Amino acid sequence: MASIQFLGAAGTVTGSKFLLEHQGKRVLVDCGLFQGRKELRQRNWHSLPVPARSLDAIVLTHAHIDHTGGLPRVVRDGFHGPVYCTSGTRDLSALLLPDSAHLQEEEARYANKEGYSKHHPALPLYSVEDAQRALKLFETFGYERTREILPGITLTFYRAGHILGSAVCVFHLESTNQRVVFSGDLGRYHAPILRDPQTVRSATTLLVESTYGDREHAETRPVDALCEAVNRAVERKGMVVIPAFSIGRTQELLYHLGNLERARRIPELDVFVDSPMACDATPIYLAHAEEHDLDMSAIVERGGSPLATKRTRFITSPKESQRINQFEGPGIIISASGMATGGRILHHLKHRLPDSRNTVLFVGYQSEGSRGRRMLDGEKEIKIHGQMVRVEAELRTVSGFSAHADWTEMLRWMDGFEAPPRQTLLVHGEPSALQALKGRVEARGWPAYIPGYMEKVELAK
């Protein structure tokens, strides 16, 4: 019997890791890190329940660290097979994985220096060298091109519209004629830059993400909310500080800010992109013309810069980043991380939060326990770098910029199936979101199930 064991993103949003087994072959779909609460992060140190060297292949849905960040450790533990993905995922992973490894090494170095680790010496989860070894295993092919990745197992990628390179993965198990579909993270319809999620016609088993299974994106025109937030900050001569993921969200913000500026809906402002990774990722987005939607392509054809305003500054060095503190405003700072869990955004929040002229604009999902969620939940002081910082700045959230489909868009994508899958397995969501989407899927007459962490489920024929 074919089966899937749920090694991550089961009952929670992060740590995507699904072990597909069929006729003695093992394929790991995604190899992500857990993020958020300490008890989740501690799972990153657990070895796989099967030896890493027993895996025949790894398939990646997209490059985000909660889908790829465990790969260097699995390689260090003995995996040496192919890692299949799209070319966009490979190019972005070449930025993300070494950066993740560098952060692991820095954290271990700091723990040893300060002596706060329970382990002596503290070691990184993996090294930059492990990340580079993992990247050498990548093999890419394009959307809608079926490839036999193991005897009797073929794989086809379809566009997911989430970030550059993101894919819905369709496995065909030839001996049993089973079609196993992994949604990965699905994007929005009519979102800028990337093409819409592609329709998949059939599945015997469907694994579908549930991040927004209990929520609907409120803003039908999130660009209007962005425009209003910027103009309000301009009136107060304040800064708009936007915690944003370096890949995907930052490029979308630059696209919208450029359009608003060209339409003269906002004034020309200094826009600081203070994220070395975002600075590196933005040219990659521009380079992959095969993924651009028609509007993005049209701007490029006219010789425009679709991912910048007139006064966008891409900040790379720490000294340049520090100099932003001297800028009084009005202006815009876009910096990572998107949930304010780390990165340069913390320095900007520390400096700007106590000033009521400023605005902190959240443009993406804030997971439970993150600084972003705690601020939105009303905490008046937030600890940053060991100091308590007053929250006096105006806090705003624009959910319409999420790169995740909400429940209405999830059901729209499911409408593309010509017949209900024989089983629908709900993953990549917090418990309330999973339960809500389960009810909606079952209301369609589809059998749905929420697997538990480490559970193994036999696949329907």
PDB file of N, CA, C and O in Angstrom, residues 206 420-425 438 441-442 444-449:
ATOM      1  N   LEU A 206      -5.648  14.037  -2.172  1.00  0.00           N
ATOM      2  CA  LEU A 206      -5.272  15.444  -2.206  1.00  0.00           C
ATOM      3  C   LEU A 206      -4.807  15.883  -0.829  1.00  0.00           C
ATOM      4  O   LEU A 206      -5.526  15.711   0.158  1.00  0.00           O
ATOM      5  N   PRO A 420     -14.563  14.458  -6.987  1.00  0.00           N
ATOM      6  CA  PRO A 420     -13.935  14.591  -5.678  1.00  0.00           C
ATOM      7  C   PRO A 420     -12.789  13.584  -5.513  1.00  0.00           C
ATOM      8  O   PRO A 420     -12.914  12.423  -5.928  1.00  0.00           O
ATOM      9  N   PRO A 421     -11.672  13.992  -4.930  1.00  0.00           N
ATOM     10  CA  PRO A 421     -10.649  13.012  -4.566  1.00  0.00           C
ATOM     11  C   PRO A 421     -11.239  11.987  -3.599  1.00  0.00           C
ATOM     12  O   PRO A 421     -12.178  12.302  -2.845  1.00  0.00           O
ATOM     13  N   ARG A 422     -10.689  10.795  -3.605  1.00  0.00           N
ATOM     14  CA  ARG A 422     -11.213   9.775  -2.693  1.00  0.00           C
ATOM     15  C   ARG A 422     -10.869  10.085  -1.245  1.00  0.00           C
ATOM     16  O   ARG A 422     -11.555   9.628  -0.329  1.00  0.00           O
ATOM     17  N   GLN A 423      -9.810  10.866  -1.039  1.00  0.00           N
ATOM     18  CA  GLN A 423      -9.513  11.356   0.307  1.00  0.00           C
ATOM     19  C   GLN A 423      -8.835  12.718   0.183  1.00  0.00           C
ATOM     20  O   GLN A 423      -8.018  12.934  -0.711  1.00  0.00           O
ATOM     21  N   THR A 424      -9.219  13.613   1.067  1.00  0.00           N
ATOM     22  CA  THR A 424      -8.619  14.942   1.144  1.00  0.00           C
ATOM     23  C   THR A 424      -8.024  15.094   2.529  1.00  0.00           C
ATOM     24  O   THR A 424      -8.737  14.980   3.536  1.00  0.00           O
ATOM     25  N   LEU A 425      -6.727  15.331   2.574  1.00  0.00           N
ATOM     26  CA  LEU A 425      -5.989  15.415   3.827  1.00  0.00           C
ATOM     27  C   LEU A 425      -5.570  16.864   4.045  1.00  0.00           C
ATOM     28  O   LEU A 425      -4.918  17.467   3.181  1.00  0.00           O
ATOM     29  N   LYS A 438     -12.082  21.794   7.043  1.00  0.00           N
ATOM     30  CA  LYS A 438     -12.625  20.435   7.003  1.00  0.00           C
ATOM     31  C   LYS A 438     -14.148  20.482   6.858  1.00  0.00           C
ATOM     32  O   LYS A 438     -14.732  19.754   6.034  1.00  0.00           O
ATOM     33  N   VAL A 441     -15.018  21.542   3.298  1.00  0.00           N
ATOM     34  CA  VAL A 441     -14.755  20.497   2.309  1.00  0.00           C
ATOM     35  C   VAL A 441     -15.812  19.401   2.410  1.00  0.00           C
ATOM     36  O   VAL A 441     -16.345  18.918   1.394  1.00  0.00           O
ATOM     37  N   GLU A 442     -16.144  19.012   3.638  1.00  0.00           N
ATOM     38  CA  GLU A 442     -17.149  17.962   3.823  1.00  0.00           C
ATOM     39  C   GLU A 442     -18.530  18.427   3.358  1.00  0.00           C
ATOM     40  O   GLU A 442     -19.338  17.611   2.889  1.00  0.00           O
ATOM     41  N   ARG A 444     -19.094  19.943   0.802  1.00  0.00           N
ATOM     42  CA  ARG A 444     -19.106  19.700  -0.647  1.00  0.00           C
ATOM     43  C   ARG A 444     -19.346  18.236  -0.975  1.00  0.00           C
ATOM     44  O   ARG A 444     -19.423  17.860  -2.142  1.00  0.00           O
ATOM     45  N   GLY A 445     -19.381  17.386   0.053  1.00  0.00           N
ATOM     46  CA  GLY A 445     -19.526  15.958  -0.162  1.00  0.00           C
ATOM     47  C   GLY A 445     -18.213  15.226  -0.313  1.00  0.00           C
ATOM     48  O   GLY A 445     -18.190  14.054  -0.698  1.00  0.00           O
ATOM     49  N   TRP A 446     -17.089  15.918  -0.020  1.00  0.00           N
ATOM     50  CA  TRP A 446     -15.768  15.303  -0.113  1.00  0.00           C
ATOM     51  C   TRP A 446     -15.378  14.743   1.259  1.00  0.00           C
ATOM     52  O   TRP A 446     -15.497  15.455   2.269  1.00  0.00           O
ATOM     53  N   PRO A 447     -14.884  13.508   1.320  1.00  0.00           N
ATOM     54  CA  PRO A 447     -14.357  13.010   2.593  1.00  0.00           C
ATOM     55  C   PRO A 447     -13.060  13.739   2.944  1.00  0.00           C
ATOM     56  O   PRO A 447     -12.159  13.872   2.113  1.00  0.00           O
ATOM     57  N   ALA A 448     -12.954  14.246   4.180  1.00  0.00           N
ATOM     58  CA  ALA A 448     -11.792  15.028   4.594  1.00  0.00           C
ATOM     59  C   ALA A 448     -11.290  14.532   5.935  1.00  0.00           C
ATOM     60  O   ALA A 448     -12.065  14.060   6.781  1.00  0.00           O
ATOM     61  N   TYR A 449      -9.984  14.652   6.131  1.00  0.00           N
ATOM     62  CA  TYR A 449      -9.356  14.144   7.356  1.00  0.00           C
ATOM     63  C   TYR A 449      -8.181  15.052   7.723  1.00  0.00           C
ATOM     64  O   TYR A 449      -7.472  15.558   6.840  1.00  0.00           O
TER      65      TYR A 449
END
